[in-house]
Tab-separated table of C-alpha atoms in Angstrom:
chain	number	residue	atom	x	y	z
X	175	MET	CA	-6.502	15.209	-3.949
X	176	ILE	CA	-9.216	16.378	-1.590
X	177	THR	CA	-8.509	19.824	-0.069
X	178	GLY	CA	-11.832	20.514	1.625
X	179	HIS	CA	-15.010	18.976	3.030
X	180	PHE	CA	-18.078	20.629	1.567
X	181	LYS	CA	-20.913	19.405	3.807
X	182	THR	CA	-24.164	21.195	4.603
X	183	ASP	CA	-25.438	19.163	7.578
X	184	TYR	CA	-24.169	16.871	10.344
X	185	SER	CA	-25.532	13.664	8.807
X	186	ALA	CA	-23.574	14.307	5.629
X	187	ASP	CA	-20.449	15.033	7.652
X	188	GLU	CA	-20.814	11.786	9.616
X	189	GLY	CA	-21.426	9.644	6.527
X	190	ILE	CA	-18.507	7.670	5.127
X	191	TRP	CA	-19.952	7.197	1.637
X	192	SER	CA	-21.328	10.417	0.182
X	193	ASN	CA	-23.298	9.009	-2.777
X	194	TRP	CA	-24.896	5.839	-4.079
X	195	PRO	CA	-22.021	4.796	-6.409
X	196	LYS	CA	-19.681	4.676	-3.421
X	197	ARG	CA	-22.157	2.792	-1.228
X	198	TRP	CA	-23.127	0.202	-3.818
X	199	GLY	CA	-19.612	0.079	-5.198
X	200	LEU	CA	-18.403	-1.039	-1.767
X	201	VAL	CA	-21.095	-3.715	-1.582
X	202	ALA	CA	-20.260	-4.971	-5.082
X	203	ALA	CA	-16.533	-5.004	-4.288
X	204	LEU	CA	-17.046	-7.036	-1.096
X	205	ILE	CA	-19.274	-9.534	-2.912
X	206	GLY	CA	-16.707	-9.788	-5.703
X	207	LEU	CA	-13.877	-10.399	-3.239
X	208	ALA	CA	-15.908	-13.155	-1.559
X	209	ILE	CA	-16.806	-14.924	-4.814
X	210	PHE	CA	-13.461	-14.513	-6.601
X	211	PRO	CA	-11.459	-17.314	-4.873
X	212	PHE	CA	-14.094	-19.908	-5.816
X	213	ILE	CA	-13.912	-19.170	-9.543
X	214	ALA	CA	-10.282	-18.110	-10.008
X	215	SER	CA	-7.245	-20.212	-10.884
X	216	ASN	CA	-4.240	-20.519	-8.573
X	217	TYR	CA	-2.357	-18.100	-10.836
X	218	ALA	CA	-5.130	-15.491	-10.520
X	219	LEU	CA	-5.218	-16.003	-6.740
X	220	LEU	CA	-1.442	-15.522	-6.622
X	221	LEU	CA	-1.791	-12.185	-8.419
X	222	ALA	CA	-4.744	-11.165	-6.239
X	223	GLY	CA	-2.761	-11.923	-3.087
X	224	GLN	CA	0.184	-9.820	-4.249
X	225	ILE	CA	-2.125	-6.967	-5.207
X	226	GLY	CA	-3.851	-7.111	-1.806
X	227	ILE	CA	-0.522	-6.954	0.028
X	228	PHE	CA	0.750	-4.070	-2.081
X	229	ILE	CA	-2.507	-2.158	-1.594
X	230	VAL	CA	-1.933	-2.242	2.179
X	231	ALA	CA	1.587	-0.840	1.726
X	232	VAL	CA	0.535	1.834	-0.797
X	233	VAL	CA	-2.317	2.967	1.470
X	234	GLY	CA	0.314	3.496	4.177
X	235	LEU	CA	2.490	5.479	1.782
X	236	ASN	CA	-0.588	7.519	0.864
X	237	VAL	CA	-0.950	8.555	4.504
X	238	LEU	CA	2.537	10.048	4.368
X	239	ILE	CA	2.761	11.448	0.829
X	240	GLY	CA	-0.845	11.997	-0.193
X	241	TYR	CA	-2.251	13.341	3.066
X	242	THR	CA	0.735	14.734	4.973
X	243	GLY	CA	2.813	15.915	2.005
X	244	LEU	CA	6.050	14.235	3.134
X	245	MET	CA	8.067	12.357	0.513
X	246	SER	CA	9.716	8.982	1.106
X	247	LEU	CA	11.742	6.575	-1.005
X	248	GLY	CA	12.510	4.187	1.840
X	249	HIS	CA	9.255	2.379	2.538
X	250	GLY	CA	10.498	-0.864	1.011
X	251	ALA	CA	12.695	-1.100	4.116
X	252	PHE	CA	9.671	-0.934	6.450
X	253	PHE	CA	8.117	-3.662	4.308
X	254	ALA	CA	11.238	-5.719	5.048
X	255	VAL	CA	11.009	-4.998	8.786
X	256	GLY	CA	7.495	-6.432	8.896
X	257	ALA	CA	8.455	-9.536	6.929
X	258	TYR	CA	11.599	-10.347	8.886
X	259	THR	CA	9.952	-9.604	12.237
X	260	THR	CA	7.298	-12.191	11.385
X	261	VAL	CA	9.975	-14.743	10.473
X	262	ALA	CA	11.947	-14.006	13.668
X	263	ILE	CA	8.867	-14.390	15.882
X	264	HIS	CA	8.020	-17.755	14.369
X	265	HIS	CA	11.661	-18.810	14.669
X	266	GLU	CA	11.540	-18.253	18.433
X	267	TRP	CA	7.866	-19.109	19.067
X	268	PRO	CA	6.643	-21.331	16.189
X	269	LEU	CA	3.050	-21.594	17.447
X	270	THR	CA	2.419	-17.831	17.646
X	271	PHE	CA	-1.060	-16.902	16.415
X	272	PRO	CA	-0.696	-15.119	13.018
X	273	LEU	CA	-2.784	-12.088	13.988
X	274	ILE	CA	-0.590	-11.530	17.050
X	275	THR	CA	2.486	-11.735	14.832
X	276	LEU	CA	0.883	-9.289	12.417
X	277	VAL	CA	0.263	-6.770	15.198
X	278	ILE	CA	3.795	-7.093	16.605
X	279	SER	CA	5.337	-6.703	13.135
X	280	THR	CA	3.212	-3.613	12.585
X	281	ILE	CA	4.359	-2.056	15.870
X	282	VAL	CA	8.045	-2.794	15.192
X	283	ALA	CA	7.788	-1.248	11.709
X	284	ALA	CA	6.066	1.816	13.210
X	285	ALA	CA	8.994	2.247	15.624
X	286	PHE	CA	11.441	2.197	12.706
X	287	GLY	CA	9.193	4.683	10.931
X	288	VAL	CA	9.497	7.119	13.822
X	289	LEU	CA	13.283	6.714	13.845
X	290	PHE	CA	13.734	7.365	10.141
X	291	GLY	CA	11.047	10.049	10.150
X	292	LEU	CA	13.153	12.352	12.328
X	293	PRO	CA	14.698	14.125	9.277
X	294	SER	CA	11.188	15.311	8.328
X	295	LEU	CA	11.411	17.778	11.211
X	296	ARG	CA	14.199	19.666	9.431
X	297	VAL	CA	13.848	18.973	5.696
X	298	LYS	CA	11.110	18.216	3.192
X	299	GLY	CA	10.563	17.616	-0.515
X	300	LEU	CA	13.493	16.183	-2.464
X	301	TYR	CA	15.828	16.518	0.528
X	302	LEU	CA	13.528	14.371	2.663
X	303	ALA	CA	13.226	11.787	-0.130
X	304	VAL	CA	17.007	11.484	-0.237
X	305	ALA	CA	17.177	11.321	3.568
X	306	THR	CA	14.673	8.447	3.700
X	307	LEU	CA	16.851	6.437	1.317
X	308	SER	CA	19.001	5.782	4.367
X	309	ALA	CA	16.254	3.473	5.653
X	310	ASN	CA	16.692	1.235	2.620
X	311	PHE	CA	20.458	1.047	2.894
X	312	ILE	CA	20.734	0.752	6.687
X	313	ILE	CA	17.947	-1.783	7.271
X	314	LEU	CA	18.934	-4.028	4.350
X	315	PHE	CA	22.576	-3.815	5.472
X	316	LEU	CA	21.582	-5.015	8.942
X	317	ILE	CA	19.446	-7.842	7.533
X	318	GLU	CA	22.414	-9.171	5.567
X	319	GLN	CA	24.808	-9.245	8.544
X	320	GLU	CA	25.997	-12.582	9.904
X	321	TRP	CA	25.149	-11.772	13.531
X	322	LEU	CA	21.466	-11.550	12.525
X	323	ALA	CA	21.585	-14.471	10.098
X	324	GLU	CA	19.977	-16.808	12.659
X	325	TRP	CA	16.704	-14.895	12.166
X	326	THR	CA	17.131	-13.294	8.730
X	327	GLY	CA	19.166	-15.880	6.838
X	328	GLY	CA	21.634	-13.186	5.829
X	329	ILE	CA	22.190	-12.447	2.172
X	330	SER	CA	20.888	-15.891	1.198
X	331	GLY	CA	17.422	-15.174	2.553
X	332	THR	CA	15.286	-17.413	4.694
X	333	GLU	CA	12.269	-19.670	4.529
X	334	THR	CA	9.006	-18.248	5.826
X	335	PRO	CA	6.320	-19.871	7.988
X	336	ASN	CA	2.781	-20.776	6.997
X	337	ALA	CA	0.013	-19.101	8.958
X	338	VAL	CA	-1.849	-21.531	11.247
X	339	PHE	CA	-5.352	-20.701	12.491
X	340	PHE	CA	-6.681	-23.019	15.203
X	341	GLY	CA	-4.689	-25.966	13.895
X	342	VAL	CA	-5.430	-25.298	10.222
X	343	GLU	CA	-2.310	-24.485	8.182
X	344	LEU	CA	-2.841	-22.011	5.334
X	345	VAL	CA	-0.988	-23.635	2.446
X	346	SER	CA	-3.193	-23.175	-0.623
X	347	GLN	CA	-3.484	-19.899	-2.507
X	348	GLN	CA	-7.195	-19.821	-1.689
X	349	ALA	CA	-6.562	-20.096	2.052
X	350	LYS	CA	-3.924	-17.352	1.939
X	351	TYR	CA	-6.330	-15.169	-0.031
X	352	PHE	CA	-8.900	-15.416	2.765
X	353	PHE	CA	-6.238	-14.297	5.252
X	354	ILE	CA	-4.960	-11.343	3.203
X	355	MET	CA	-8.198	-9.799	1.938
X	356	PRO	CA	-9.961	-9.206	5.292
X	357	VAL	CA	-6.812	-7.504	6.597
X	358	MET	CA	-6.667	-5.347	3.460
X	359	VAL	CA	-10.332	-4.324	3.757
X	360	LEU	CA	-10.022	-3.453	7.453
X	361	MET	CA	-6.916	-1.345	6.888
X	362	LEU	CA	-8.593	0.452	3.986
X	363	LEU	CA	-11.579	1.269	6.174
X	364	PHE	CA	-9.271	2.502	8.931
X	365	ALA	CA	-7.533	4.850	6.475
X	366	GLN	CA	-10.890	6.033	5.126
X	367	ASN	CA	-12.039	6.951	8.631
X	368	LEU	CA	-8.693	8.345	9.792
X	369	PHE	CA	-9.050	11.446	7.649
X	370	ARG	CA	-12.523	12.193	8.939
X	371	THR	CA	-11.000	12.805	12.387
X	372	ARG	CA	-9.253	15.808	13.901
X	373	PHE	CA	-5.921	14.008	13.578
X	374	GLY	CA	-6.407	13.266	9.880
X	375	ARG	CA	-7.469	16.807	9.067
X	376	ALA	CA	-4.436	18.121	10.919
X	377	LEU	CA	-2.250	16.039	8.572
X	378	ILE	CA	-4.044	17.561	5.578
X	379	ALA	CA	-3.416	21.032	7.002
X	380	ILE	CA	0.298	20.214	7.289
X	381	ARG	CA	0.318	19.064	3.670
X	382	ASP	CA	-1.281	22.267	2.425
X	383	LYS	CA	0.807	24.764	4.466
X	384	ASP	CA	2.839	23.452	7.351
X	385	TYR	CA	3.717	26.828	8.826
X	386	SER	CA	0.055	27.901	8.676
X	387	ALA	CA	-0.901	24.664	10.433
X	388	GLU	CA	1.653	25.414	13.152
X	389	ILE	CA	0.182	28.894	13.633
X	390	LEU	CA	-3.221	27.245	14.129
X	391	GLY	CA	-1.794	25.187	16.983
X	392	ILE	CA	-0.890	21.925	15.213
X	393	ALA	CA	2.309	20.452	16.668
X	394	LEU	CA	4.374	19.662	13.558
X	395	PHE	CA	6.928	17.590	15.502
X	396	SER	CA	4.284	15.238	16.869
X	397	TYR	CA	2.039	14.950	13.818
X	398	LYS	CA	4.817	14.354	11.305
X	399	LEU	CA	6.321	11.564	13.402
X	400	LYS	CA	2.876	10.005	13.912
X	401	SER	CA	2.305	10.131	10.163
X	402	PHE	CA	5.615	8.340	9.572
X	403	ALA	CA	4.699	5.784	12.236
X	404	ILE	CA	1.269	5.016	10.721
X	405	SER	CA	2.704	4.863	7.220
X	406	ALA	CA	5.515	2.507	8.266
X	407	ALA	CA	3.037	0.423	10.282
X	408	TYR	CA	0.976	-0.219	7.147
X	409	CYS	CA	4.114	-1.310	5.291
X	410	GLY	CA	5.055	-3.522	8.241
X	411	ALA	CA	1.639	-5.194	8.103
X	412	ALA	CA	2.101	-5.711	4.361
X	413	GLY	CA	5.533	-7.227	5.018
X	414	SER	CA	4.060	-9.624	7.572
X	415	LEU	CA	1.440	-10.758	5.052
X	416	TRP	CA	4.223	-11.095	2.457
X	417	ALA	CA	6.130	-13.450	4.757
X	418	TYR	CA	3.055	-15.655	5.129
X	419	PHE	CA	2.290	-15.491	1.411
X	420	PHE	CA	5.640	-16.572	-0.076
X	421	PRO	CA	7.691	-19.657	0.919
X	422	ALA	CA	10.948	-17.664	1.183
X	423	ILE	CA	12.179	-14.072	1.226
X	424	LEU	CA	15.439	-12.404	0.196
X	425	PRO	CA	16.852	-8.995	1.203
X	426	GLU	CA	16.868	-7.942	-2.453
X	427	ASP	CA	13.077	-8.327	-2.537
X	428	PHE	CA	12.808	-5.151	-0.447
X	429	GLY	CA	15.351	-2.924	-2.134
X	430	LEU	CA	14.991	0.473	-3.738
X	431	ASN	CA	13.014	-1.063	-6.596
X	432	MET	CA	10.162	-1.938	-4.203
X	433	SER	CA	10.157	1.553	-2.686
X	434	ILE	CA	9.937	3.115	-6.148
X	435	THR	CA	7.182	0.678	-7.166
X	436	LEU	CA	5.109	1.765	-4.153
X	437	VAL	CA	5.498	5.419	-5.136
X	438	VAL	CA	4.620	4.680	-8.773
X	439	CYS	CA	1.462	2.845	-7.677
X	440	LEU	CA	0.438	5.864	-5.620
X	441	VAL	CA	1.156	8.399	-8.376
X	442	ALA	CA	-0.699	6.359	-10.986
X	443	GLY	CA	-3.732	5.805	-8.768
X	444	GLY	CA	-3.987	9.257	-7.248
X	445	MET	CA	-2.576	10.734	-4.049
X	446	GLY	CA	-4.730	11.828	-1.155
X	447	ARG	CA	-7.645	9.545	-2.029
X	448	THR	CA	-8.688	6.186	-0.587
X	449	LEU	CA	-9.294	4.603	-4.001
X	450	GLY	CA	-6.012	5.894	-5.449
X	451	PRO	CA	-3.798	3.118	-4.026
X	452	ILE	CA	-6.282	0.471	-5.193
X	453	PHE	CA	-6.444	1.679	-8.797
X	454	GLY	CA	-2.715	2.359	-9.021
X	455	THR	CA	-1.641	-0.973	-7.546
X	456	ILE	CA	-3.925	-2.978	-9.807
X	457	LEU	CA	-2.639	-1.130	-12.875
X	458	ILE	CA	1.066	-1.301	-12.048
X	459	LEU	CA	1.088	-4.958	-10.963
X	460	LEU	CA	-1.038	-6.206	-13.845
X	461	VAL	CA	0.951	-4.488	-16.621
X	462	PRO	CA	3.946	-6.904	-16.377
X	463	GLU	CA	1.609	-9.912	-16.380
X	464	LEU	CA	-0.223	-8.635	-19.449
X	465	LEU	CA	3.126	-8.100	-21.173
X	466	LYS	CA	4.097	-11.698	-20.399
X	467	ILE	CA	0.844	-12.949	-21.923
X	468	VAL	CA	1.352	-10.809	-25.041
X	469	ALA	CA	4.972	-11.975	-25.318
X	470	ALA	CA	3.950	-15.624	-24.989
X	471	ASN	CA	1.364	-15.234	-27.762
X	472	ILE	CA	3.779	-13.418	-30.078
X	473	THR	CA	6.833	-15.622	-29.515
X	474	GLY	CA	5.039	-18.924	-29.027
X	475	GLY	CA	6.639	-19.414	-25.616
X	476	ASP	CA	10.231	-18.966	-26.814
X	477	ALA	CA	12.136	-17.995	-23.657
X	478	THR	CA	14.944	-16.285	-25.597
X	479	ALA	CA	12.538	-14.107	-27.558
X	480	GLN	CA	10.804	-13.016	-24.354
X	481	THR	CA	13.909	-11.216	-23.088
X	482	TRP	CA	12.379	-7.978	-24.395
X	483	VAL	CA	9.607	-8.158	-21.782
X	484	SER	CA	11.645	-6.702	-18.897
X	485	PRO	CA	13.070	-3.648	-20.749
X	486	THR	CA	9.692	-3.040	-22.396
X	487	ARG	CA	8.052	-3.066	-18.953
X	488	ASP	CA	10.559	-0.530	-17.601
X	489	ILE	CA	10.075	1.758	-20.609
X	490	LEU	CA	6.305	1.449	-20.329
X	491	PHE	CA	6.422	2.293	-16.614
X	492	GLY	CA	8.495	5.390	-17.377
X	493	LEU	CA	6.075	6.508	-20.077
X	494	MET	CA	3.112	5.877	-17.768
X	495	ILE	CA	4.599	8.048	-15.019
X	496	ILE	CA	5.344	10.863	-17.462
X	497	GLY	CA	1.877	10.520	-18.970
X	498	PHE	CA	0.129	10.694	-15.598
X	499	LEU	CA	2.200	13.667	-14.447
X	500	ILE	CA	1.463	15.594	-17.661
X	501	PHE	CA	-2.087	14.606	-18.577
X	502	GLU	CA	-3.633	13.285	-15.335
X	503	PRO	CA	-1.570	14.379	-12.323
X	504	MET	CA	-4.410	13.429	-9.970
X	505	GLY	CA	-4.280	9.811	-11.166
X	506	LEU	CA	-6.822	7.215	-12.185
X	507	VAL	CA	-9.128	8.143	-9.333
X	508	ASN	CA	-9.784	11.506	-11.000
X	509	ILE	CA	-10.898	9.713	-14.171
X	510	TRP	CA	-13.196	7.612	-11.979
X	511	ASP	CA	-14.661	10.770	-10.426
X	512	ARG	CA	-15.278	12.357	-13.805
X	513	PHE	CA	-17.055	9.209	-14.977
X	514	TRP	CA	-19.447	9.254	-12.013
X	515	ARG	CA	-20.051	12.975	-12.359
X	516	PHE	CA	-21.105	12.284	-15.941
X	517	MET	CA	-23.306	9.377	-14.857
X	518	SER	CA	-24.989	11.524	-12.185
X	519	ARG	CA	-26.564	13.660	-14.925
X	520	TRP	CA	-28.786	10.782	-16.025
X	521	PRO	CA	-32.290	10.447	-14.525
X	522	PHE	CA	-31.697	6.988	-12.986
X	523	ALA	CA	-28.820	8.409	-10.906
X	524	LYS	CA	-31.000	10.945	-9.095
């Protein structure tokens, strides 16, 4: 993770992209995102939509863990808050503009983030991770209660609305893709710029040594709660997109397994870096799909024989986490950096 900014002039400090691979990589990525829905199958668009939604959530978790140094295992609950807030809004006001719903869901999730971030003022590390588990249990418990079933559907789940823009209902995977990806790109750019500000650098100072940051005049109480709020807000936005993306949601979709998946994506990609959540999410979400393809080729589509896919996936995930922690604790993004450092030695890169 980045621990310093080594700039020699103001123009370098003001620049977002410090070298040509980053600048042209962004251009290539945007062009690829624009072309992809016109050449991809519905299955590929389904995967791309899920990856885009998870990237938004993992970027939010990166704000908290990667940049502020506060651990959380409860962000699946904030994901749920965003999704169910979107459903509740459309239940009461069916014609609400989707972007307004997205903003409201984000704000509500941020409020829950502040509430469950209060333990961070007293504890940190493993103790904070255990404390944040309460968010998962409490929020999912509330969602399943009968007195909220009118909006949440209770334990049986509920149907979700389709986003409608100016009379056009987003039903196809391609249409949903064009709703999700711009939101993802904008939230990535916001996170990229956040840590070029005084606020973002204060969070980094808290991560490195919180008591030293306090001596320098950084208000730990305020900054930690704001970090929780921003992180939960990102997960709330992801939950809102999730509600528009899938035809129905269940409380079990947002359990501890989702919270752990978000953390695994961040660890695999690299904490404290903008590209880390992107690399990690793509890797973690594509591994199960690749296993399904391999299983289908080996077993010839025999459903009984494919029962080994799920345990194999869990074992592989465990081995991947151990492997990253031992051999590449800074994640895939560090491999990416080493590759471009190697490429920069060649004459054409000058």
